[in-house]
XYZ file of C-alpha atoms in Angstrom:
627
model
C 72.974 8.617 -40.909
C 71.501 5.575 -40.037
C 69.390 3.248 -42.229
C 65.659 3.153 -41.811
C 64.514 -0.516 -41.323
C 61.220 -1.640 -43.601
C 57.753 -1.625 -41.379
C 57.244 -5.118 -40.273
C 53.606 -7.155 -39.882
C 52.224 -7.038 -36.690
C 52.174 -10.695 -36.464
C 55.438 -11.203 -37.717
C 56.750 -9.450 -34.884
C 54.433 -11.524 -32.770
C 55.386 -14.911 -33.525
C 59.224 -14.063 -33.383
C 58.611 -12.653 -29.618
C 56.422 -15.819 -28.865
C 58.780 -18.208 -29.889
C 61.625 -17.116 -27.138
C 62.513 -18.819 -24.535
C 61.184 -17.246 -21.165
C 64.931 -15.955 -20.338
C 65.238 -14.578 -23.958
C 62.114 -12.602 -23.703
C 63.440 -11.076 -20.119
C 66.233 -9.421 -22.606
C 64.311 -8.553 -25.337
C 63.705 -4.890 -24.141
C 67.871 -4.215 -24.303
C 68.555 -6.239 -26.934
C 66.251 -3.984 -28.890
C 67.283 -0.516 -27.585
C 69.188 1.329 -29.957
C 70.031 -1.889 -32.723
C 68.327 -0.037 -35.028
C 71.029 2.190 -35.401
C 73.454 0.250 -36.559
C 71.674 -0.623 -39.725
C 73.584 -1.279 -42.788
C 71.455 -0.814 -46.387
C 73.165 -3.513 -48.594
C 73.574 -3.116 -52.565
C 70.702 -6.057 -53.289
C 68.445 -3.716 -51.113
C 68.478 -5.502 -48.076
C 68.681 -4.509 -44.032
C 71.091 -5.913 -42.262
C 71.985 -5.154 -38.268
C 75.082 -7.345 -36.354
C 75.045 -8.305 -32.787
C 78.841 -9.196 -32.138
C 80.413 -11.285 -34.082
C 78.504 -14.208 -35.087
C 75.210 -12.945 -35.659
C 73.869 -11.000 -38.489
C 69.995 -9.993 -39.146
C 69.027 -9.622 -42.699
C 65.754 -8.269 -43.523
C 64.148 -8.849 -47.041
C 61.352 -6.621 -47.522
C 58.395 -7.943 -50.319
C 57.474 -5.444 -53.173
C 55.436 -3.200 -51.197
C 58.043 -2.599 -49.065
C 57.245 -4.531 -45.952
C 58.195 -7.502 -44.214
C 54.850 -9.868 -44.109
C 56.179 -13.080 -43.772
C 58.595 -15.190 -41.200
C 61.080 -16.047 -43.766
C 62.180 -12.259 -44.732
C 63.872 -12.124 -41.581
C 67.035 -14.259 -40.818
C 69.404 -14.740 -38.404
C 72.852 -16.435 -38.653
C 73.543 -17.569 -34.978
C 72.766 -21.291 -34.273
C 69.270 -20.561 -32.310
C 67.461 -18.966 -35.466
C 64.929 -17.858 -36.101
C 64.442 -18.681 -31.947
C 66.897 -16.178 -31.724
C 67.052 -12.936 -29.784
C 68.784 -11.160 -32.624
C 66.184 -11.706 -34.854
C 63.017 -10.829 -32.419
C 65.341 -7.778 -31.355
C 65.690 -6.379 -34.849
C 62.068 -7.242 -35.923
C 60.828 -5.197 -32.491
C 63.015 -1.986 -34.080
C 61.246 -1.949 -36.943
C 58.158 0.149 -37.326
C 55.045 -1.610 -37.763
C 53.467 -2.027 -40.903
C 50.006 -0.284 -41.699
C 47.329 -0.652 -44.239
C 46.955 1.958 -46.996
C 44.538 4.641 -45.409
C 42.756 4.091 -48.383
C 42.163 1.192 -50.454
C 43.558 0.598 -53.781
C 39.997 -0.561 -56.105
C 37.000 -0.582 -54.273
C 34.373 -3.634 -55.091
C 32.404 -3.259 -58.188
C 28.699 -2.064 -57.187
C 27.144 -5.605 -57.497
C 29.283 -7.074 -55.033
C 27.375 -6.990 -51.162
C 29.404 -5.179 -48.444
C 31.034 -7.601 -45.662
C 29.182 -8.587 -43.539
C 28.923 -7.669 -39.732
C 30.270 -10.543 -38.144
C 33.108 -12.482 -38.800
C 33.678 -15.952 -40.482
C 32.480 -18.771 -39.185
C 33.378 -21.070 -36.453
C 35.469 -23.764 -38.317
C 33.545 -26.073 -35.155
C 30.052 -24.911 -36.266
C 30.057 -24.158 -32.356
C 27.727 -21.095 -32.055
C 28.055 -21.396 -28.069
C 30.624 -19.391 -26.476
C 32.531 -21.062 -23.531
C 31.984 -19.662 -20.630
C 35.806 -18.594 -19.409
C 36.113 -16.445 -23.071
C 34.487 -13.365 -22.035
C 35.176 -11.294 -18.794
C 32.456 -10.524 -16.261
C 30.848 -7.165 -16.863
C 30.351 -4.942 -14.253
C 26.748 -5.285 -12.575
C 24.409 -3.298 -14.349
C 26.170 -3.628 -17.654
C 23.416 -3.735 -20.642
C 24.607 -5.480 -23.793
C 22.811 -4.337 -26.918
C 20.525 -7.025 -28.567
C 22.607 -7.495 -31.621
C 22.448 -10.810 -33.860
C 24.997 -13.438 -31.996
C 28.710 -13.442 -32.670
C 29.868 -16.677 -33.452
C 32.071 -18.673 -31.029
C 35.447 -17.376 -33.039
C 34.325 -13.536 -32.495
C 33.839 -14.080 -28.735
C 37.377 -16.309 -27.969
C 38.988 -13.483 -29.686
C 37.578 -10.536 -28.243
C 37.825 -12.184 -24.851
C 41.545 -12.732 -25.558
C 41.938 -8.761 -26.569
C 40.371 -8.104 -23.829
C 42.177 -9.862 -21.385
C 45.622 -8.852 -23.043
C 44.470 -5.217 -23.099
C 43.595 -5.441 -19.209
C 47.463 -6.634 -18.407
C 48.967 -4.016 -20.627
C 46.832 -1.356 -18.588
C 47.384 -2.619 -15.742
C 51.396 -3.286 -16.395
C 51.599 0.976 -17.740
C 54.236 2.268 -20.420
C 57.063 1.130 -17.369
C 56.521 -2.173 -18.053
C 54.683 -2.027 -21.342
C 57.514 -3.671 -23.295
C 58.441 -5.796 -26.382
C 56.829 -8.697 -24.596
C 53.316 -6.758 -23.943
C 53.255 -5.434 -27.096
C 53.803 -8.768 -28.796
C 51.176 -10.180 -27.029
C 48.569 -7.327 -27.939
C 49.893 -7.969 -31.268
C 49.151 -11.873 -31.071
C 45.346 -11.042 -30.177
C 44.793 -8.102 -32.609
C 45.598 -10.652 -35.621
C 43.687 -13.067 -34.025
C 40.644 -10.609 -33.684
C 41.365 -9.488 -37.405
C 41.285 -13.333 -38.630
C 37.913 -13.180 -36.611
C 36.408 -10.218 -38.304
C 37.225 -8.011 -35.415
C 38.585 -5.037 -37.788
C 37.565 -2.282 -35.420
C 39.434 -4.033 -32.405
C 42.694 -5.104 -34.539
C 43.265 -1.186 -35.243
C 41.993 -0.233 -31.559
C 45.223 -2.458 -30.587
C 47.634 -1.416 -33.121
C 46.665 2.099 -31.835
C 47.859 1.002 -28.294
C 51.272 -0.727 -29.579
C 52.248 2.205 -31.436
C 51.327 4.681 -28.734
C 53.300 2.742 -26.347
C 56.280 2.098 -28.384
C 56.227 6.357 -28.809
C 56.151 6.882 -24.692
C 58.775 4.340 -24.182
C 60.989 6.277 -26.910
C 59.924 9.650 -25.620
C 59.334 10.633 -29.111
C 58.770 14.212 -29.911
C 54.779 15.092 -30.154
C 53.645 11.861 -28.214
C 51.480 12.866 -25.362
C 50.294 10.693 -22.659
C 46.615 11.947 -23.282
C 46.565 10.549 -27.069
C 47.330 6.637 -25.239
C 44.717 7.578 -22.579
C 42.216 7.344 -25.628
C 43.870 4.629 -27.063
C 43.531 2.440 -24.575
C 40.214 3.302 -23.104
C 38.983 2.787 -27.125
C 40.344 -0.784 -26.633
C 38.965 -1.938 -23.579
C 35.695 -0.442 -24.412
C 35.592 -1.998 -28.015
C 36.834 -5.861 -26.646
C 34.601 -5.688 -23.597
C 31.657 -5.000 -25.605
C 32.575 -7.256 -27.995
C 33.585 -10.116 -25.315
C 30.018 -9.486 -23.775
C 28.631 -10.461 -26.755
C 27.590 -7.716 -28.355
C 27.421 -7.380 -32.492
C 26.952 -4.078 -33.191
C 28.809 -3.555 -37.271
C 29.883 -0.570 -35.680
C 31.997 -2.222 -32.971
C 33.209 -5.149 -35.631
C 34.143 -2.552 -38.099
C 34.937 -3.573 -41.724
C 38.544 -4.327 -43.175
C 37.675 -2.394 -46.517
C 35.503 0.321 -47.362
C 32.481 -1.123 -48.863
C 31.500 0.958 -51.403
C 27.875 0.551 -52.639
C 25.838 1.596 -56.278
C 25.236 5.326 -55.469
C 23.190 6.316 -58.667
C 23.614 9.374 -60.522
C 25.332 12.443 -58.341
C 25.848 16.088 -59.385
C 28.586 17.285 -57.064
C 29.925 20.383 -56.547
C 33.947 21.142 -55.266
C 34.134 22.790 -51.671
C 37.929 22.620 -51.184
C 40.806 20.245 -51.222
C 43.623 19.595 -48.572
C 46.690 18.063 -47.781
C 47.189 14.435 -46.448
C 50.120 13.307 -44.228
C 50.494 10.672 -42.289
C 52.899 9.598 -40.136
C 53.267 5.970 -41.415
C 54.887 7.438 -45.100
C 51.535 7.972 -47.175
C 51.091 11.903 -48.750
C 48.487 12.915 -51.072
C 44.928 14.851 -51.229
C 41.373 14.648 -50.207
C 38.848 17.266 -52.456
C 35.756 17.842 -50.367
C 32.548 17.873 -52.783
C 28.421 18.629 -52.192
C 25.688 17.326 -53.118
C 22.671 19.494 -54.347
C 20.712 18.541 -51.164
C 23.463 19.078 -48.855
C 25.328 15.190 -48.745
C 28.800 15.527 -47.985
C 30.634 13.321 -50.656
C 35.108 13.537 -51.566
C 37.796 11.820 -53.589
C 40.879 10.902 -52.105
C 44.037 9.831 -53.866
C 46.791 8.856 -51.292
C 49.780 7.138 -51.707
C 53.163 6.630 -50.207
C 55.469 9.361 -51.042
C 54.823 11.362 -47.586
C 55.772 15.043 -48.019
C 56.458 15.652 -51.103
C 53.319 13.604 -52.430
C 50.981 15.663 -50.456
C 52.790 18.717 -51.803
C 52.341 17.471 -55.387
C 49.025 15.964 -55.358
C 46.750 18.872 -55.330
C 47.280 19.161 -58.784
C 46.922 15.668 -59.787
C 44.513 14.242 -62.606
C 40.996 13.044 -60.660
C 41.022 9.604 -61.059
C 37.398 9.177 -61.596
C 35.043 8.122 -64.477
C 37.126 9.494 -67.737
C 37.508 13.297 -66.137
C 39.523 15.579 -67.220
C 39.931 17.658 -64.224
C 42.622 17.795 -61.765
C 41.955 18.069 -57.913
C 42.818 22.168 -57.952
C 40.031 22.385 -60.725
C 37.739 19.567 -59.077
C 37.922 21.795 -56.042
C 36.581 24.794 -57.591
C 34.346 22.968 -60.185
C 31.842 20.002 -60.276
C 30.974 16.751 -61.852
C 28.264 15.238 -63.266
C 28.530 11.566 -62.100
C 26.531 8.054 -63.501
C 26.905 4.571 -61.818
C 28.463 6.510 -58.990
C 29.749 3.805 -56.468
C 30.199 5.726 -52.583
C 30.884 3.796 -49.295
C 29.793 4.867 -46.272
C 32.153 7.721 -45.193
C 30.645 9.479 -48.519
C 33.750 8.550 -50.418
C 33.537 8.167 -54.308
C 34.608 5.208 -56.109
C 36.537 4.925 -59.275
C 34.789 1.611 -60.549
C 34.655 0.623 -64.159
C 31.281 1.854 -64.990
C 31.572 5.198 -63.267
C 31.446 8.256 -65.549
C 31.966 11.643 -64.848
C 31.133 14.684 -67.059
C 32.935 18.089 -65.662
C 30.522 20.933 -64.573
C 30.725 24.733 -64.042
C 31.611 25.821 -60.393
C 29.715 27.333 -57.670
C 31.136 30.161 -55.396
C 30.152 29.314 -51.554
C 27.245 32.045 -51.863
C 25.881 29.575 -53.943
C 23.692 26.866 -53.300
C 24.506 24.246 -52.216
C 27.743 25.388 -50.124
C 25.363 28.656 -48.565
C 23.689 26.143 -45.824
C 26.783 25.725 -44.467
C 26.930 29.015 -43.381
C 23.774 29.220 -42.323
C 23.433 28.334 -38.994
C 25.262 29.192 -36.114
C 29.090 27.290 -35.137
C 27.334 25.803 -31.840
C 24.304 24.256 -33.408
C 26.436 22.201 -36.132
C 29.377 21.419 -33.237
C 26.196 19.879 -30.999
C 25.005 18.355 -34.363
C 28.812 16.894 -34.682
C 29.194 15.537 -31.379
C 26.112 13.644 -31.254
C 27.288 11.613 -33.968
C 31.149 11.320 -33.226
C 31.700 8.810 -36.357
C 30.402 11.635 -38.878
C 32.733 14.133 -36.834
C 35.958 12.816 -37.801
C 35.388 13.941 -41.589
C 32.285 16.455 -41.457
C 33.613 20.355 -42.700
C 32.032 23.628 -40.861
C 31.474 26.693 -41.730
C 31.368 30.255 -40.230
C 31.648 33.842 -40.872
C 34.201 35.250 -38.218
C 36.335 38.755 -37.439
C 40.054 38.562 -37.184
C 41.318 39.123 -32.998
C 44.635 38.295 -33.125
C 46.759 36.031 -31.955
C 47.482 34.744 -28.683
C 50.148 31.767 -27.952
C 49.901 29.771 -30.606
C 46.155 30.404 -31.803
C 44.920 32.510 -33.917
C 41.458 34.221 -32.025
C 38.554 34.807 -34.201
C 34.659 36.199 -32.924
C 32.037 34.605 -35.068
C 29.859 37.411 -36.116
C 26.825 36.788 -34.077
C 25.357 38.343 -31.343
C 27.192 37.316 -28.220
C 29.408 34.636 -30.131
C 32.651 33.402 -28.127
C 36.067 33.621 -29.226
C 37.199 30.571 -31.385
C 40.587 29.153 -31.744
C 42.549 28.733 -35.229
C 44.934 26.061 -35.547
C 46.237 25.002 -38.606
C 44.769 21.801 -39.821
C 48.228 20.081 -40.352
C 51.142 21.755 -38.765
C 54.181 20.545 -40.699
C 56.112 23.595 -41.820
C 56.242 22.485 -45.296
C 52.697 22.683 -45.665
C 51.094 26.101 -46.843
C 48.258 26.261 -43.107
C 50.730 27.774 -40.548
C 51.963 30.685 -42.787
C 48.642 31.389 -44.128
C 47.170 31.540 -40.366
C 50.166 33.530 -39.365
C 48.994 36.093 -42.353
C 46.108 36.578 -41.542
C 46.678 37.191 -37.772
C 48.571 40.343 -39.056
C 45.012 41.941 -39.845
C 43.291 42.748 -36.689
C 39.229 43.098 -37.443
C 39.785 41.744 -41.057
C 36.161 39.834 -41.966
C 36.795 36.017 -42.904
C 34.210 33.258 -44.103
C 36.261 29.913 -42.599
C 35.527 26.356 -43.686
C 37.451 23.800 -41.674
C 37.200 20.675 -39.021
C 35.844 21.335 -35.229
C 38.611 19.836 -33.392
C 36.528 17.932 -30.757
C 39.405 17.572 -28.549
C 39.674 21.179 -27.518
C 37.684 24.109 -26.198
C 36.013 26.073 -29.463
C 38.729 25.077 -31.352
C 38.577 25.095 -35.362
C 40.770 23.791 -37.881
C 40.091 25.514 -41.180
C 41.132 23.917 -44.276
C 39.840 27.119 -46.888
C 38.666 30.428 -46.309
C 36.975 33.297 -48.552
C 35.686 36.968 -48.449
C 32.587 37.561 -46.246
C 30.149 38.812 -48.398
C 28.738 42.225 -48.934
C 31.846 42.694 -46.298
C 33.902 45.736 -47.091
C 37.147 44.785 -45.101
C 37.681 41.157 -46.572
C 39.807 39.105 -48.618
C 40.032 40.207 -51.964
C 40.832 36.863 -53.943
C 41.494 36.149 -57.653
C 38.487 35.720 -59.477
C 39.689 32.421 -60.980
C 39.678 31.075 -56.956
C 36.193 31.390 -57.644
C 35.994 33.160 -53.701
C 37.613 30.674 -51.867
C 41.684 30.046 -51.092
C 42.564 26.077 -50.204
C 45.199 27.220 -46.883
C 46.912 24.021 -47.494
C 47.601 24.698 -51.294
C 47.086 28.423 -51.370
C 49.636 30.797 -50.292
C 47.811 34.024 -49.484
C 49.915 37.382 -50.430
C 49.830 41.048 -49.659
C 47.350 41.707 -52.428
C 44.711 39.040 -51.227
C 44.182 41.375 -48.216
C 41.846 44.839 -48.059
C 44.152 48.317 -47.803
C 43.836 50.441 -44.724
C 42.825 49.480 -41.251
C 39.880 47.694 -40.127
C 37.230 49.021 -37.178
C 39.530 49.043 -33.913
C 39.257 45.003 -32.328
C 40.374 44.711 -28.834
C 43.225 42.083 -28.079
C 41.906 40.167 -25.358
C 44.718 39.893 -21.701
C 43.479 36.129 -22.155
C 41.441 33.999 -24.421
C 38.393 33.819 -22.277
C 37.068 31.350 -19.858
C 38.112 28.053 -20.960
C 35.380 25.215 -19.490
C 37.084 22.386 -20.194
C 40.504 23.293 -18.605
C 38.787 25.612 -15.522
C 36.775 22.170 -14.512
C 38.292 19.799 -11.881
C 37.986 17.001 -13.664
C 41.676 17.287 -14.638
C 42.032 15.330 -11.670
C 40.114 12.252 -12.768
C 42.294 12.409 -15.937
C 45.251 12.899 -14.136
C 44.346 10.022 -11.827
C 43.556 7.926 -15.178
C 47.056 8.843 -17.000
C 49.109 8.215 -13.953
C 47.470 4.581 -14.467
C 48.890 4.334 -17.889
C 51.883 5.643 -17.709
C 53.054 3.554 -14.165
C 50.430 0.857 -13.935
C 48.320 0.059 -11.195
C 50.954 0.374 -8.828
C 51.041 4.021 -9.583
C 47.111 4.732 -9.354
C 47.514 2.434 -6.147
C 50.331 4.587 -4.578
C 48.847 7.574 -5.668
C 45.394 6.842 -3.785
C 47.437 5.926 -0.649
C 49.016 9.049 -0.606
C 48.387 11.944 1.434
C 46.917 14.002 -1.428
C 45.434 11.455 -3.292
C 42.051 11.607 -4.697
C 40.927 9.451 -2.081
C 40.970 12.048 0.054
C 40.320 16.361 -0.263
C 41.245 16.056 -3.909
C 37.574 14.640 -3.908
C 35.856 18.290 -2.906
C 36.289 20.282 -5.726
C 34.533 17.047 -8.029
C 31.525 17.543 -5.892
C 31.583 21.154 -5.284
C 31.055 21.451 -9.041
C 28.539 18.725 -8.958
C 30.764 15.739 -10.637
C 29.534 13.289 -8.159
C 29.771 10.764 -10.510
C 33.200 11.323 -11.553
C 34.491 11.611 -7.771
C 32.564 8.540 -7.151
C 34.391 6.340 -10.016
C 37.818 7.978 -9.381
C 36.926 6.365 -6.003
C 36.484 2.868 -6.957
C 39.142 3.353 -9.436
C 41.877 4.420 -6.674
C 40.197 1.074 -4.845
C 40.451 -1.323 -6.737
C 43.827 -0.587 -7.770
C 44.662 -0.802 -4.252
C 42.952 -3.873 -3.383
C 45.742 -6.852 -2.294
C 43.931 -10.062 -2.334
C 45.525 -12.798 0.123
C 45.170 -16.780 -0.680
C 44.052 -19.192 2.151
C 47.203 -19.009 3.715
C 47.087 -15.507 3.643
C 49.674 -14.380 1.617
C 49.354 -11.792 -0.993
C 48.189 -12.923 -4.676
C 48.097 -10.732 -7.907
C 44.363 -9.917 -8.070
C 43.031 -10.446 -12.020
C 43.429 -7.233 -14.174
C 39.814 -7.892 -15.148
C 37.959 -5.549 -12.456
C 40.911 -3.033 -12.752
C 40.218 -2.516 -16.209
C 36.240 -2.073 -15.952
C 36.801 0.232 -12.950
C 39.459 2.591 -14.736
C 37.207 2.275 -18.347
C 33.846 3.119 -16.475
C 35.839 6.344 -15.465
C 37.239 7.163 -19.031
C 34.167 6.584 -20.380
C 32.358 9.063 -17.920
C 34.927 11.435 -18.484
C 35.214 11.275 -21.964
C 31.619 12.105 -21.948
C 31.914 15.452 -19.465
C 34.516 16.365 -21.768
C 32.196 16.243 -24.440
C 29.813 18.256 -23.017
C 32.000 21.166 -21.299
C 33.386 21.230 -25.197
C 30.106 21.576 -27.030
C 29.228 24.433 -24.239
C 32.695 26.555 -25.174
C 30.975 27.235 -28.144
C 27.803 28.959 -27.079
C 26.902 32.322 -26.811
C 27.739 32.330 -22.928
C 30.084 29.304 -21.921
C 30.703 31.184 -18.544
C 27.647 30.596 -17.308
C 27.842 26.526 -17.440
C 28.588 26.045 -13.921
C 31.607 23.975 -13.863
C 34.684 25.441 -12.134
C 34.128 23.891 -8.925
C 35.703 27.524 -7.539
């Protein structure tokens, strides 16, 4: 079994790659294919990996576990550290990630960061004129307050880094691109670019993944990635300000008063970079959305273990399987913006009584229908990534892997189950796969829209309907509710005898999002990033390329504006600029990039839109199939 090397700092790796000779960096890619496997875990802790005979790599990883500085890796050949051993073993390693959350939060007096970034160390407040790249005509920039001359050199750099890695594809996307997107994400962070550092680390990783064909990477997830770049370091290079675009590097969490909160659920955190633990999912009296989180490394086994942790929070005595059937009385509560509670030095927290979900304040959201909070959701895609929804459903069946539900409204389409974290260890899958096994069996599900996918919902509790007669029949000390990522749901939990008859459907039901053409555009815009221009450029010359009948079905349906940017997309990846002497010259990747983001922009958008109409009463009438 081979030895797992320690996560290494993005700019680590990015100096090591930048200091190699232009012949060095031509073998980086094959000097770094499979070195990791030879990794040797010494007795003082450290890594080491041996290229022949005369060189040997030693990492040194700091207390947290991590390789942050130049001098933790060494080589022993004579070019160290110019070496290709060295750059080789640091490209191996995993990168390095910040804590999802962070450790102490700033005490309430202390002002959240500010938008921008730090000052010019020039005073300059005038941007040169070569740092940005031209807009497209008609781009608006937002009037925002000015970035300062730093903020715009960076984001010009990101930008123009980001364009050559989408225009060079996962093919050629190697150590040497990714060191270079590397380079200008910790020059955008220095800047105060936070939102575009983690835009580009998003990139790196995704394209390490493709290159390694790792299980569970899909091609659509760097799609995203990159079109979140380019659209967050164009902005930015065009001078626009918005906080939301700069993003800040901590949570800043601000005086929030005195709070009376009451527990919803708790679930399971994993993440793929090592950290485990829980998040408990509170609400207010009037409805705000508020949680405490306690994450940590420890992956697996902390997640497992953490839902019965002590709440780290103002002197309480309750643990996060208590908190999430309980409440607390909170004063000098300190929140940041997400709705996330702080664990400051003047907080205090005083446990209260629980509320079942038929209960104020947890009734509202049950109130209203699924499509009316998913519309509410997607018009504010920032609050969708945390926001919780609930419904009252019947039980279908399953079909594939999805569990198919009916809301229990008049007319209400099917909705799709998928368990909010699918690792087998975790309690969702089994507790889904339960309660497939009762056909017409009445449910009350609180869980996460997945915004991705067609009336798709990823529940992270459920509990009896009431007044229901064929419904979960819970503990009483569950106070109603079971936690499906904590909760293992038995035999006796469900109602005896059969339900009312439910009809399996032959298929799930008309699917907008996947019976649209638009699959096209995306198909046009993935074949850019996983081959480069040269692919989308082949692919429009060929003889069923979008330039020509793929084009009909787009406008049949009425996506004229998605047939028209595929157009220019196919275009201007074909376009072969000749110098004076008329030879061919590599065009710039700038109007490349704007062409392929102004079509995964607009399709991210339809997307949107075909999504929030799979959840209404009648998504087959939305007239989208182009058939």
């Amino acid at each position: 079994m081979s030895t797992e090397l320690p996560p290494v700092a993005p700019e680590v790796l990015a100096e090591a790659v930048e200091n190699l000779t232009a012949r060095l960096r031509k073998k980086l890619d094959a000097a770094t294919e499979g070195c990791a496997a030879g990794a040797v875990l010494e007795a003082d802790g450290t890594v080491t990996l041996r290229f022949g005979e005369d060189a040997l790599v030693t990492l040194r990883s700091g207390p947290a576990g991590t390789i942050t500085t130049a001098d933790q890796a060494t080589c022993s050949c004579l070019l160290a550290p110019r070496c290709l051993h060295r750059a080789a073993a640091l490209g191996a390693a995993p990168l390095a990630d910040t804590p999802p959350e962070p450790a102490a939060e700033p005490e309430p007096e202390q002002a959240p960061a500010a938008a921008g970034g730090p000052a010019d160390p020039a005073g300059s407040t005038e941007p040169a004129a070569s740092d940005a790249p031209a807009a497209p005509v008609g781009t608006t920039v937002p009037a925002t307050p000015a970035l300062t001359a730093a903020q715009l050199r960076a984001a010009g750099a990101l930008w123009h880094v980001a364009a050559e890695a989408l225009a060079a594809g996962v093919t050629a996307g190697g150590a040497v691109v990714q060191a270079e997107l590397l380079r200008a994400a910790h020059t955008a962070r220095l800047a105060g670019l936070i939102r575009a550092e983690a835009a580009a680390l998003r990139v790196v990783r995704g394209l390490r993944a493709a290159r390694e064909h790792r299980a569970g990477q899909r091609l659509g997830d760097l799609t995203d990635a990159f079109r979140e770049l380019l659209h967050t370091a164009g902005l930015l290079a065009a001078g626009s300000a918005d906080p939301a675009l700069t993003g800040t590097a901590r949570r800043a969490y601000a005086p929030g008063g005195s709070l009376q909160v009451h527990g919803l659920c708790r679930e399971p955190v994993l993440s793929a970079t090592g950290y485990g633990g829980v998040v408990t999912h509170l609400l207010a009296q009037d409805g705000t959305p508020y949680s405490i989180s306690d994450v940590r490394p420890g992956g697996l086994a902390r997640a497992r273990g953490a839902g019965s942790a002590s709440v780290a929070l103002g002197g309480a005595t309750l643990d996060h399987a208590g908190l999430a059937r309980g409440g607390l009385r909170i004063v000098g509560a300190t929140v940041s913006a997400e709705g996330r509670l702080g664990a400051g030095r003047g907080v205090r927290a005083t446990p209260l009584p629980g509320s079942a979900w038929t209960e104020q304040p947890a009734a509202r959201l049950f109130a209203r229908p699924a499509a009316e909070a998913v519309a509410a959701l997607l018009a504010d895609p920032d609050a969708a990534e945390s926001a919780l929804l609930g419904c009252d459903v019947t039980v279908v069946g399953a079909v594939g892997e999805h569990l198919l539900v009916r809301e229990t409204r008049p007319d209400a389409p099917l909705l799709r189950l998928l368990p909010a974290h699918p690792h087998p260890e975790l309690a969702h899958t089994e507790n889904l796969r339960r309660i497939a096994s009762y056909p017409g069996l009445r449910l009350r599900v609180l869980g996460r829209p997945d915004l991705d996918r067609t009336a798709t919902l990823r529940p992270v509790a459920v509990g009896p309907v009431p007044g229901a007669e064929h419904t979960l029949r819970l503990p009483e000390e569950w106070l109603g509710r079971a936690d499906l990522g904590y909760d293992r749901l038995q035999g006796a939990h469900f109602p005896q005898g059969a339900a009312a008859p439910v009809p399996l459907p032959a298929a799930e039901g008309p699917d907008p999002l996947a019976d649209s053409p638009l699959w096209r555009v995306r198909r046009l815009l993935e074949t850019g990033v996983a081959g480069g221009r040269r692919a989308v450029a082949e692919a429009a010359r060929g003889t069923e390329s979008l330039a020509g009948a793929s084009y009909a079905p787009l406008r049949r349906a009425g996506l004229t504006a998605a047939a028209e940017l595929a157009a220019a997309l196919a275009a201007e990846a074909d376009r072969r600029p000749r110098d004076v002497f008329g030879r061919l010259a590599d065009p710039s990747p700038d109007g490349y990039a704007w062409a392929w983001l102004a079509a995964a922009t607009h399709l991210a958008a339809a997307e949107r839109c075909l999504i929030a109409a799979s959840w209404a009463a009648n998504p087959s009438a939305v007239p989208v199939s182009g058939r």
